[in-house]
Tab-separated table of C-alpha atoms and ligand atoms in Angstrom:
chain	number	residue	atom	x	y	z
A	18	MET	CA	-41.540	-40.836	0.627
A	19	SER	CA	-39.167	-41.552	3.390
A	20	ASP	CA	-37.019	-38.961	5.729
A	21	GLN	CA	-33.789	-40.387	4.386
A	22	ASP	CA	-35.304	-39.663	0.686
A	23	ASN	CA	-36.633	-35.479	1.814
A	24	ASP	CA	-33.155	-34.500	4.022
A	25	ILE	CA	-35.969	-34.006	6.049
A	26	SER	CA	-34.993	-35.765	10.025
A	27	PRO	CA	-38.069	-36.742	12.391
A	28	ASP	CA	-37.479	-33.262	14.286
A	29	GLY	CA	-38.299	-31.663	11.054
A	30	GLU	CA	-33.890	-30.199	10.944
A	31	SER	CA	-32.467	-30.512	7.555
A	32	GLY	CA	-30.012	-33.347	7.708
A	33	VAL	CA	-28.418	-31.649	4.698
A	34	ILE	CA	-24.759	-31.131	5.007
A	35	THR	CA	-23.944	-26.891	3.695
A	36	LYS	CA	-20.440	-25.696	4.602
A	37	THR	CA	-20.212	-22.611	6.397
A	38	LYS	CA	-17.840	-19.755	4.014
A	39	PRO	CA	-15.669	-17.932	5.745
A	40	LYS	CA	-16.940	-14.416	5.432
A	41	THR	CA	-13.429	-12.901	5.326
A	42	LYS	CA	-11.663	-11.465	2.041
A	43	LYS	CA	-7.844	-10.761	0.971
A	44	PRO	CA	-7.580	-6.218	0.993
A	45	SER	CA	-7.131	-4.756	-2.065
A	46	MET	CA	-3.307	-3.669	-2.195
A	47	TYR	CA	-2.021	-0.611	-3.400
A	48	LYS	CA	1.064	0.644	-4.899
A	49	VAL	CA	2.855	3.630	-2.880
A	50	LEU	CA	4.567	5.414	-5.531
A	51	LEU	CA	7.049	8.336	-5.642
A	52	LEU	CA	7.677	10.499	-8.303
A	53	ASN	CA	10.626	12.602	-9.498
A	54	ASP	CA	11.385	16.459	-10.061
A	55	ASP	CA	14.198	18.741	-10.225
A	56	TYR	CA	14.385	19.760	-7.169
A	57	THR	CA	13.210	17.931	-3.774
A	58	PRO	CA	17.242	17.524	-2.654
A	59	MET	CA	17.984	13.262	-2.897
A	60	GLU	CA	18.896	13.132	0.456
A	61	PHE	CA	15.478	14.317	1.797
A	62	VAL	CA	13.680	11.516	-0.310
A	63	VAL	CA	16.553	8.891	1.180
A	64	HIS	CA	14.994	10.456	4.759
A	65	ILE	CA	11.782	10.259	3.859
A	66	LEU	CA	11.971	6.049	2.399
A	67	GLU	CA	13.948	5.708	5.349
A	68	ARG	CA	11.775	7.623	8.342
A	69	PHE	CA	7.912	6.615	6.707
A	70	PHE	CA	8.834	3.326	4.891
A	71	SER	CA	11.514	2.037	7.287
A	72	MET	CA	13.855	1.418	5.261
A	73	GLY	CA	17.555	1.242	5.792
A	74	ASN	CA	20.593	3.465	4.412
A	75	ASP	CA	20.928	1.512	1.452
A	76	GLN	CA	17.851	0.573	0.198
A	77	ALA	CA	16.699	4.414	0.443
A	78	THR	CA	19.439	5.486	-1.603
A	79	GLN	CA	18.579	2.262	-4.168
A	80	ILE	CA	15.174	3.256	-4.007
A	81	MET	CA	15.516	6.918	-4.653
A	82	LEU	CA	18.410	6.653	-7.697
A	83	HIS	CA	15.621	4.314	-8.958
A	84	VAL	CA	12.953	7.003	-8.867
A	85	HIS	CA	15.800	9.719	-9.882
A	86	ARG	CA	16.958	7.693	-13.130
A	87	ARG	CA	13.239	6.377	-14.700
A	88	GLY	CA	11.380	9.426	-13.059
A	89	VAL	CA	8.792	7.113	-11.256
A	90	GLY	CA	9.455	4.164	-8.617
A	91	VAL	CA	7.303	1.944	-6.050
A	92	CYS	CA	8.017	2.367	-2.275
A	93	GLY	CA	5.383	-0.233	-0.895
A	94	VAL	CA	2.685	-2.595	-1.475
A	95	PHE	CA	0.020	-1.998	1.474
A	96	PRO	CA	-4.048	-2.555	2.433
A	97	TYR	CA	-5.052	0.971	0.734
A	98	ASP	CA	-5.869	2.536	4.859
A	99	ILE	CA	-2.000	2.114	5.180
A	100	ALA	CA	-1.208	3.229	1.817
A	101	GLU	CA	-3.154	6.102	1.690
A	102	THR	CA	-1.972	7.282	5.139
A	103	LYS	CA	2.065	6.894	3.561
A	104	VAL	CA	0.704	9.047	1.079
A	105	ASN	CA	-0.413	11.247	2.954
A	106	GLN	CA	2.255	11.713	5.500
A	107	VAL	CA	4.556	12.085	2.834
A	108	MET	CA	3.322	15.201	0.732
A	109	GLU	CA	2.529	17.165	4.376
A	110	PHE	CA	6.285	16.248	5.163
A	111	ALA	CA	7.623	17.138	1.619
A	112	ARG	CA	5.072	20.491	2.183
A	113	GLN	CA	6.222	20.990	5.751
A	114	HIS	CA	9.881	21.839	3.757
A	115	GLN	CA	8.337	23.202	0.735
A	116	HIS	CA	9.469	20.599	-1.644
A	117	PRO	CA	7.556	19.618	-4.968
A	118	LEU	CA	8.152	16.194	-4.027
A	119	HIS	CA	5.084	13.889	-5.246
A	120	CYS	CA	3.738	10.414	-3.682
A	121	THR	CA	0.180	8.601	-5.191
A	122	MET	CA	-0.779	5.081	-4.846
A	123	GLU	CA	-2.661	2.671	-7.575
A	124	LYS	CA	-4.624	-0.590	-7.386
A	125	ASP	CA	-1.712	-3.259	-6.833
B	150	TYC	N1	15.892	15.301	-9.330
B	150	TYC	C1	15.962	14.929	-8.129
B	150	TYC	C2	17.156	15.778	-7.731
B	150	TYC	O1	18.539	15.723	-8.163
B	150	TYC	C3	16.374	13.474	-6.507
B	150	TYC	C4	15.101	13.241	-6.632
B	150	TYC	C5	14.940	11.669	-6.411
B	150	TYC	C6	13.530	13.783	-6.566
B	150	TYC	C7	13.352	10.981	-5.825
B	150	TYC	C8	12.213	13.081	-6.350
B	150	TYC	O2	11.196	11.141	-5.504
B	150	TYC	C9	12.428	11.583	-5.413
B	150	TYC	N2	17.591	16.258	-6.637
């Protein structure tokens, strides 16, 4: 059998061309959800959306009203660590102001 047939060249190196696959994966994304309650002031919720989700006043007001009417709404979609940080920031800020606002995350 020749070197050409078994893909082994005279120097002992394999002549087979292998494709090296990049080992990178797209991160799983998570929705950050805001939940309605009867006590948290609307202005406070708008402030949260502006402060932690970089929304303008109009978009923040729209999302707040959506949550107020429908019970739940998406504030944004982020990689796990960023979503977790946002949830913690919102929950801590609400706690500091003694509002029962609740925020959570779920896989997109
Ligand atoms: N329902 C609240 C009120 O009437 C407003 C509100 C909106 C609270 C969104 C929480 O995630 C929320 N004051």
